Amino acid sequence: MFGYLLTRLWQSIILLVLVSIIGFAILNLTPGGPLSQFALTPGMTQEAMDRIAEQMGLNRPLPVQYLDWAWRLVQGDWGTSYRDGQPVLSVIGRHLFATLLLMGSSTVISIALGTWIGIRGATHRYSLFDYSATIGAMVALSIPTFWFGLVGIYIFSLKLGWVPAGNMYTIGDGSVLNYLHHLILPSIVLSLVNVAIWSRYMRTATLDVINQDFVKTARAKGLRERRVLMKHVVGNALLPMITLAGMQLPTLLSGALVTETVFTWPGMGRLFLDSLGYSDYPVVMGLLMFSAILVLLGNLIADLVVAAVDPRIRLG
Amino acid sequence: MTAITSAPTPWWRSRGVRRFARHRLALVGMVMITGLTLACVVGPHLLPYDALYVDLRARFSPPLTGDHYLGTDPLGRDLAARLLMAGRISLLVGFAAMLLSTLIGAVVGIVAGYRGGWLGASLMRVVDAFLAFPSIFLLLALAALLKPSPFVITVIIALTSWMEIARIVEAEVRSLRERDFVQAGRMLGLSSAHIMFRELLPNVVGPIVVAATLTVARAILLEAYVSFLGYGIQPPLPSWGNMLNGAQQYLASAPWLAIVPGIAITIAVTSFNFIGDGLRDALDVRSNEHT
């Protein structure tokens, strides 16, 4: 177990280095590079540009620049926002809660709904329900999240007036209920894709488990079908889902970005788009790196949880 | 004596084609995408209005007003004409991005799978690293740094969607590497390039075709996302994504502006997903994901 932990940690660090190289390459190899910000200033001369480049250390060889940048990244110095001069990490930190809240509630919905649809599809294979779920999942995967959000706002906010059309809370009302009321629609919208994916995997996983010997034994013992399902099938089918939850993190983050835009949700996704609009590249790069690190961390945690929970895995 | 030469089975009666045809959803997808493509190619010539014709007196006409079958936009342009012109761009970008990402993914996958060792391992770690970035974040950052044109958008969509194909091809090639026909090739002294692209590639065409079809779906969606957010295809060139860009502010007064392009995207993407699913069954591709 300890050996597995070390191997997995080591792999994550290598990936982190590769991720940072990609991030650095995007920042530097694009036309204009980090200086493009200053090139637009009126009355900018070539000498002044050269001076800025020297001050920023941009005339050093690229590998040296990368190491310098990466070292500051490790120390928590992610640069300062062009917009308000605040440290990038604290800007991101202020928007983290909203995104985690949205992603968390959406994950709860996806797991609950996806698990139910998946298991029902597997136990009632080739039924009308199963076929509808299969086709429904494929259509759900084809619907653009932002459009689903717009249609949701049109129906449930504008026509029916059930839920607010945007924002995280009403100004002057910070109650939990108010937050929840604002949370319902965006988290359902964000769940669409993940319910589809989750239910498909859950169906496959359940079918894999349902025919195994220990399930037959449980049935042969005379356990009731419901108890067999709940105790023996679901628990084992859910195991690979932990890995899936980790793997789905990038999709979830992408979805959150779009959902936040449609619902003016004050999270990392909106911050990303606002920063793009202001050409606030330190924050853009910071968010790019932050989300990749979040994904690597999520995958690492998922793998460790599986290793800890599954008695069959005793690696290392 | 009559010659008993059994004619070779014509391609349309081969097992793969029959299995594909049995897959009703895939057929539905084929019909839908053919119809949509035809409409986008021919349609604009048949409609009474040009996609660029501005008629300020007819602003915000709801669908089925006179000859405006799908209504008009805030400038009074015919929505149906714009939708079909936008379809040309969106489908073209989706298709071109698929070609490019399939090329990158297949080459990386074959080389990594055949060579293996540290080269293969490093290539696959690069794939993992790219997969760690949420694709929309990566796509937006690149689109904002570069000058967005349909060509640039196509290239960066390809740059953010080749990894799945690389993974699938690598796994396939790795399992084929020690087979007899590859060993024979090596013993005959064939070059690695010859073995990789003349011997191994034909054996992984099935999985590549399936992944490529699903990549078209993905690319159309990604184009819609970046263009909706304002960093993709730039107006006046219409795309399904950028038609939705300003639609949210008119949601209460002119909901058709938001609803119509979204339906077009959903139909196109669903079709490719259905076709991909059918091809997976027909070509008997071992499914790496859900079935």
PDB file of N, CA and C in Angstrom, chain A residues 132-196:
ATOM      1  N   SER A 132     -34.843   3.865 -23.371  1.00  0.00           N
ATOM      2  CA  SER A 132     -34.984   5.322 -23.249  1.00  0.00           C
ATOM      3  C   SER A 132     -33.760   5.921 -22.579  1.00  0.00           C
ATOM      4  N   ALA A 133     -33.256   5.229 -21.552  1.00  0.00           N
ATOM      5  CA  ALA A 133     -32.095   5.750 -20.838  1.00  0.00           C
ATOM      6  C   ALA A 133     -30.871   5.783 -21.754  1.00  0.00           C
ATOM      7  N   THR A 134     -30.733   4.734 -22.581  1.00  0.00           N
ATOM      8  CA  THR A 134     -29.590   4.681 -23.491  1.00  0.00           C
ATOM      9  C   THR A 134     -29.642   5.824 -24.496  1.00  0.00           C
ATOM     10  N   ILE A 135     -30.805   5.977 -25.139  1.00  0.00           N
ATOM     11  CA  ILE A 135     -30.939   7.041 -26.130  1.00  0.00           C
ATOM     12  C   ILE A 135     -30.861   8.396 -25.451  1.00  0.00           C
ATOM     13  N   GLY A 136     -31.533   8.510 -24.300  1.00  0.00           N
ATOM     14  CA  GLY A 136     -31.521   9.766 -23.561  1.00  0.00           C
ATOM     15  C   GLY A 136     -30.113  10.200 -23.204  1.00  0.00           C
ATOM     16  N   ALA A 137     -29.284   9.242 -22.792  1.00  0.00           N
ATOM     17  CA  ALA A 137     -27.915   9.580 -22.417  1.00  0.00           C
ATOM     18  C   ALA A 137     -27.152  10.115 -23.621  1.00  0.00           C
ATOM     19  N   MET A 138     -27.360   9.476 -24.776  1.00  0.00           N
ATOM     20  CA  MET A 138     -26.622   9.924 -25.972  1.00  0.00           C
ATOM     21  C   MET A 138     -27.063  11.318 -26.401  1.00  0.00           C
ATOM     22  N   VAL A 139     -28.372  11.588 -26.281  1.00  0.00           N
ATOM     23  CA  VAL A 139     -28.853  12.929 -26.621  1.00  0.00           C
ATOM     24  C   VAL A 139     -28.324  13.943 -25.599  1.00  0.00           C
ATOM     25  N   ALA A 140     -28.358  13.552 -24.316  1.00  0.00           N
ATOM     26  CA  ALA A 140     -27.892  14.466 -23.268  1.00  0.00           C
ATOM     27  C   ALA A 140     -26.432  14.853 -23.493  1.00  0.00           C
ATOM     28  N   LEU A 141     -25.642  13.898 -23.962  1.00  0.00           N
ATOM     29  CA  LEU A 141     -24.228  14.180 -24.219  1.00  0.00           C
ATOM     30  C   LEU A 141     -24.060  15.103 -25.418  1.00  0.00           C
ATOM     31  N   SER A 142     -25.114  15.256 -26.218  1.00  0.00           N
ATOM     32  CA  SER A 142     -25.012  16.063 -27.438  1.00  0.00           C
ATOM     33  C   SER A 142     -25.562  17.467 -27.255  1.00  0.00           C
ATOM     34  N   ILE A 143     -26.208  17.714 -26.130  1.00  0.00           N
ATOM     35  CA  ILE A 143     -26.792  19.039 -25.915  1.00  0.00           C
ATOM     36  C   ILE A 143     -25.726  19.974 -25.345  1.00  0.00           C
ATOM     37  N   PRO A 144     -25.534  21.143 -25.984  1.00  0.00           N
ATOM     38  CA  PRO A 144     -24.568  22.086 -25.408  1.00  0.00           C
ATOM     39  C   PRO A 144     -25.061  22.568 -24.043  1.00  0.00           C
ATOM     40  N   THR A 145     -24.201  22.473 -23.031  1.00  0.00           N
ATOM     41  CA  THR A 145     -24.588  22.831 -21.666  1.00  0.00           C
ATOM     42  C   THR A 145     -25.175  24.238 -21.580  1.00  0.00           C
ATOM     43  N   PHE A 146     -24.537  25.196 -22.276  1.00  0.00           N
ATOM     44  CA  PHE A 146     -25.000  26.580 -22.155  1.00  0.00           C
ATOM     45  C   PHE A 146     -26.400  26.738 -22.737  1.00  0.00           C
ATOM     46  N   TRP A 147     -26.684  25.992 -23.790  1.00  0.00           N
ATOM     47  CA  TRP A 147     -28.000  26.073 -24.403  1.00  0.00           C
ATOM     48  C   TRP A 147     -29.066  25.465 -23.494  1.00  0.00           C
ATOM     49  N   PHE A 148     -28.705  24.348 -22.882  1.00  0.00           N
ATOM     50  CA  PHE A 148     -29.597  23.725 -21.906  1.00  0.00           C
ATOM     51  C   PHE A 148     -29.899  24.722 -20.788  1.00  0.00           C
ATOM     52  N   GLY A 149     -28.863  25.468 -20.387  1.00  0.00           N
ATOM     53  CA  GLY A 149     -29.039  26.498 -19.372  1.00  0.00           C
ATOM     54  C   GLY A 149     -30.000  27.586 -19.824  1.00  0.00           C
ATOM     55  N   LEU A 150     -29.825  28.039 -21.074  1.00  0.00           N
ATOM     56  CA  LEU A 150     -30.698  29.095 -21.604  1.00  0.00           C
ATOM     57  C   LEU A 150     -32.147  28.625 -21.644  1.00  0.00           C
ATOM     58  N   VAL A 151     -32.351  27.394 -22.123  1.00  0.00           N
ATOM     59  CA  VAL A 151     -33.717  26.863 -22.188  1.00  0.00           C
ATOM     60  C   VAL A 151     -34.294  26.739 -20.779  1.00  0.00           C
ATOM     61  N   GLY A 152     -33.451  26.286 -19.842  1.00  0.00           N
ATOM     62  CA  GLY A 152     -33.883  26.174 -18.447  1.00  0.00           C
ATOM     63  C   GLY A 152     -34.311  27.514 -17.877  1.00  0.00           C
ATOM     64  N   ILE A 153     -33.505  28.536 -18.133  1.00  0.00           N
ATOM     65  CA  ILE A 153     -33.842  29.886 -17.653  1.00  0.00           C
ATOM     66  C   ILE A 153     -35.151  30.343 -18.280  1.00  0.00           C
ATOM     67  N   TYR A 154     -35.296  30.093 -19.590  1.00  0.00           N
ATOM     68  CA  TYR A 154     -36.498  30.527 -20.291  1.00  0.00           C
ATOM     69  C   TYR A 154     -37.755  29.895 -19.674  1.00  0.00           C
ATOM     70  N   ILE A 155     -37.673  28.576 -19.450  1.00  0.00           N
ATOM     71  CA  ILE A 155     -38.864  27.888 -18.937  1.00  0.00           C
ATOM     72  C   ILE A 155     -39.083  28.156 -17.449  1.00  0.00           C
ATOM     73  N   PHE A 156     -38.052  27.894 -16.625  1.00  0.00           N
ATOM     74  CA  PHE A 156     -38.267  27.879 -15.176  1.00  0.00           C
ATOM     75  C   PHE A 156     -38.118  29.242 -14.498  1.00  0.00           C
ATOM     76  N   SER A 157     -37.417  30.177 -15.168  1.00  0.00           N
ATOM     77  CA  SER A 157     -37.308  31.508 -14.567  1.00  0.00           C
ATOM     78  C   SER A 157     -38.262  32.489 -15.222  1.00  0.00           C
ATOM     79  N   LEU A 158     -38.191  32.564 -16.554  1.00  0.00           N
ATOM     80  CA  LEU A 158     -38.972  33.594 -17.233  1.00  0.00           C
ATOM     81  C   LEU A 158     -40.438  33.217 -17.340  1.00  0.00           C
ATOM     82  N   LYS A 159     -40.729  31.961 -17.695  1.00  0.00           N
ATOM     83  CA  LYS A 159     -42.128  31.574 -17.903  1.00  0.00           C
ATOM     84  C   LYS A 159     -42.808  31.186 -16.597  1.00  0.00           C
ATOM     85  N   LEU A 160     -42.164  30.297 -15.819  1.00  0.00           N
ATOM     86  CA  LEU A 160     -42.826  29.794 -14.618  1.00  0.00           C
ATOM     87  C   LEU A 160     -42.469  30.595 -13.383  1.00  0.00           C
ATOM     88  N   GLY A 161     -41.324  31.272 -13.410  1.00  0.00           N
ATOM     89  CA  GLY A 161     -40.929  32.091 -12.272  1.00  0.00           C
ATOM     90  C   GLY A 161     -40.613  31.298 -11.019  1.00  0.00           C
ATOM     91  N   TRP A 162     -40.178  30.040 -11.170  1.00  0.00           N
ATOM     92  CA  TRP A 162     -39.908  29.189 -10.005  1.00  0.00           C
ATOM     93  C   TRP A 162     -38.554  29.495  -9.363  1.00  0.00           C
ATOM     94  N   VAL A 163     -37.568  29.733 -10.218  1.00  0.00           N
ATOM     95  CA  VAL A 163     -36.204  29.920  -9.696  1.00  0.00           C
ATOM     96  C   VAL A 163     -35.605  31.191 -10.294  1.00  0.00           C
ATOM     97  N   PRO A 164     -34.602  31.766  -9.618  1.00  0.00           N
ATOM     98  CA  PRO A 164     -33.952  32.967 -10.148  1.00  0.00           C
ATOM     99  C   PRO A 164     -33.165  32.642 -11.427  1.00  0.00           C
ATOM    100  N   ALA A 165     -32.979  33.664 -12.273  1.00  0.00           N
ATOM    101  CA  ALA A 165     -32.320  33.436 -13.559  1.00  0.00           C
ATOM    102  C   ALA A 165     -30.806  33.527 -13.448  1.00  0.00           C
ATOM    103  N   GLY A 166     -30.283  33.904 -12.294  1.00  0.00           N
ATOM    104  CA  GLY A 166     -28.843  34.003 -12.180  1.00  0.00           C
ATOM    105  C   GLY A 166     -28.408  34.427 -10.799  1.00  0.00           C
ATOM    106  N   ASN A 167     -27.088  34.614 -10.627  1.00  0.00           N
ATOM    107  CA  ASN A 167     -26.449  34.998  -9.362  1.00  0.00           C
ATOM    108  C   ASN A 167     -26.528  33.898  -8.313  1.00  0.00           C
ATOM    109  N   MET A 168     -25.668  34.067  -7.256  1.00  0.00           N
ATOM    110  CA  MET A 168     -25.575  33.018  -6.251  1.00  0.00           C
ATOM    111  C   MET A 168     -26.519  33.278  -5.080  1.00  0.00           C
ATOM    112  N   TYR A 169     -26.832  34.566  -4.829  1.00  0.00           N
ATOM    113  CA  TYR A 169     -27.756  34.890  -3.742  1.00  0.00           C
ATOM    114  C   TYR A 169     -28.339  36.275  -4.008  1.00  0.00           C
ATOM    115  N   THR A 170     -29.453  36.573  -3.344  1.00  0.00           N
ATOM    116  CA  THR A 170     -30.034  37.901  -3.460  1.00  0.00           C
ATOM    117  C   THR A 170     -29.275  38.826  -2.527  1.00  0.00           C
ATOM    118  N   ILE A 171     -28.875  39.999  -3.033  1.00  0.00           N
ATOM    119  CA  ILE A 171     -28.125  40.923  -2.179  1.00  0.00           C
ATOM    120  C   ILE A 171     -28.982  41.323  -0.986  1.00  0.00           C
ATOM    121  N   GLY A 172     -28.405  41.222   0.213  1.00  0.00           N
ATOM    122  CA  GLY A 172     -29.146  41.537   1.431  1.00  0.00           C
ATOM    123  C   GLY A 172     -29.808  40.314   2.045  1.00  0.00           C
ATOM    124  N   ASP A 173     -29.743  39.187   1.351  1.00  0.00           N
ATOM    125  CA  ASP A 173     -30.332  37.957   1.895  1.00  0.00           C
ATOM    126  C   ASP A 173     -29.318  36.839   1.736  1.00  0.00           C
ATOM    127  N   GLY A 174     -28.605  36.518   2.800  1.00  0.00           N
ATOM    128  CA  GLY A 174     -27.556  35.515   2.697  1.00  0.00           C
ATOM    129  C   GLY A 174     -27.962  34.191   3.316  1.00  0.00           C
ATOM    130  N   SER A 175     -29.275  33.934   3.459  1.00  0.00           N
ATOM    131  CA  SER A 175     -29.708  32.706   4.121  1.00  0.00           C
ATOM    132  C   SER A 175     -29.395  31.479   3.266  1.00  0.00           C
ATOM    133  N   VAL A 176     -29.283  30.351   3.934  1.00  0.00           N
ATOM    134  CA  VAL A 176     -28.975  29.095   3.236  1.00  0.00           C
ATOM    135  C   VAL A 176     -30.050  28.789   2.196  1.00  0.00           C
ATOM    136  N   LEU A 177     -31.294  29.050   2.592  1.00  0.00           N
ATOM    137  CA  LEU A 177     -32.404  28.775   1.690  1.00  0.00           C
ATOM    138  C   LEU A 177     -32.279  29.576   0.399  1.00  0.00           C
ATOM    139  N   ASN A 178     -31.856  30.825   0.549  1.00  0.00           N
ATOM    140  CA  ASN A 178     -31.690  31.695  -0.611  1.00  0.00           C
ATOM    141  C   ASN A 178     -30.583  31.155  -1.535  1.00  0.00           C
ATOM    142  N   TYR A 179     -29.493  30.709  -0.934  1.00  0.00           N
ATOM    143  CA  TYR A 179     -28.417  30.097  -1.718  1.00  0.00           C
ATOM    144  C   TYR A 179     -28.938  28.883  -2.484  1.00  0.00           C
ATOM    145  N   LEU A 180     -29.674  28.025  -1.751  1.00  0.00           N
ATOM    146  CA  LEU A 180     -30.195  26.792  -2.359  1.00  0.00           C
ATOM    147  C   LEU A 180     -31.112  27.111  -3.530  1.00  0.00           C
ATOM    148  N   HIS A 181     -31.957  28.108  -3.330  1.00  0.00           N
ATOM    149  CA  HIS A 181     -32.894  28.495  -4.370  1.00  0.00           C
ATOM    150  C   HIS A 181     -32.154  28.893  -5.645  1.00  0.00           C
ATOM    151  N   HIS A 182     -31.039  29.606  -5.475  1.00  0.00           N
ATOM    152  CA  HIS A 182     -30.241  30.025  -6.630  1.00  0.00           C
ATOM    153  C   HIS A 182     -29.452  28.870  -7.219  1.00  0.00           C
ATOM    154  N   LEU A 183     -29.195  27.866  -6.374  1.00  0.00           N
ATOM    155  CA  LEU A 183     -28.303  26.768  -6.771  1.00  0.00           C
ATOM    156  C   LEU A 183     -29.013  25.729  -7.639  1.00  0.00           C
ATOM    157  N   ILE A 184     -30.341  25.570  -7.446  1.00  0.00           N
ATOM    158  CA  ILE A 184     -31.069  24.454  -8.068  1.00  0.00           C
ATOM    159  C   ILE A 184     -30.836  24.364  -9.576  1.00  0.00           C
ATOM    160  N   LEU A 185     -31.200  25.429 -10.293  1.00  0.00           N
ATOM    161  CA  LEU A 185     -31.164  25.346 -11.752  1.00  0.00           C
ATOM    162  C   LEU A 185     -29.738  25.153 -12.300  1.00  0.00           C
ATOM    163  N   PRO A 186     -28.761  25.994 -11.899  1.00  0.00           N
ATOM    164  CA  PRO A 186     -27.418  25.775 -12.447  1.00  0.00           C
ATOM    165  C   PRO A 186     -26.853  24.393 -12.127  1.00  0.00           C
ATOM    166  N   SER A 187     -27.136  23.847 -10.947  1.00  0.00           N
ATOM    167  CA  SER A 187     -26.529  22.544 -10.663  1.00  0.00           C
ATOM    168  C   SER A 187     -27.219  21.441 -11.457  1.00  0.00           C
ATOM    169  N   ILE A 188     -28.508  21.589 -11.723  1.00  0.00           N
ATOM    170  CA  ILE A 188     -29.175  20.601 -12.580  1.00  0.00           C
ATOM    171  C   ILE A 188     -28.614  20.688 -13.995  1.00  0.00           C
ATOM    172  N   VAL A 189     -28.442  21.912 -14.491  1.00  0.00           N
ATOM    173  CA  VAL A 189     -27.901  22.099 -15.841  1.00  0.00           C
ATOM    174  C   VAL A 189     -26.512  21.476 -15.957  1.00  0.00           C
ATOM    175  N   LEU A 190     -25.689  21.728 -14.942  1.00  0.00           N
ATOM    176  CA  LEU A 190     -24.331  21.188 -14.966  1.00  0.00           C
ATOM    177  C   LEU A 190     -24.334  19.662 -14.853  1.00  0.00           C
ATOM    178  N   SER A 191     -25.394  19.097 -14.250  1.00  0.00           N
ATOM    179  CA  SER A 191     -25.438  17.649 -14.039  1.00  0.00           C
ATOM    180  C   SER A 191     -25.757  16.871 -15.308  1.00  0.00           C
ATOM    181  N   LEU A 192     -26.388  17.523 -16.275  1.00  0.00           N
ATOM    182  CA  LEU A 192     -26.902  16.818 -17.453  1.00  0.00           C
ATOM    183  C   LEU A 192     -25.890  15.825 -18.035  1.00  0.00           C
ATOM    184  N   VAL A 193     -24.706  16.344 -18.391  1.00  0.00           N
ATOM    185  CA  VAL A 193     -23.693  15.498 -19.014  1.00  0.00           C
ATOM    186  C   VAL A 193     -23.252  14.382 -18.085  1.00  0.00           C
ATOM    187  N   ASN A 194     -23.056  14.734 -16.806  1.00  0.00           N
ATOM    188  CA  ASN A 194     -22.524  13.739 -15.888  1.00  0.00           C
ATOM    189  C   ASN A 194     -23.533  12.662 -15.517  1.00  0.00           C
ATOM    190  N   VAL A 195     -24.813  13.015 -15.462  1.00  0.00           N
ATOM    191  CA  VAL A 195     -25.831  11.986 -15.239  1.00  0.00           C
ATOM    192  C   VAL A 195     -25.770  10.980 -16.378  1.00  0.00           C
ATOM    193  N   ALA A 196     -25.630  11.500 -17.620  1.00  0.00           N
ATOM    194  CA  ALA A 196     -25.575  10.624 -18.789  1.00  0.00           C
ATOM    195  C   ALA A 196     -24.381   9.681 -18.692  1.00  0.00           C
TER     196      ALA A 196
END
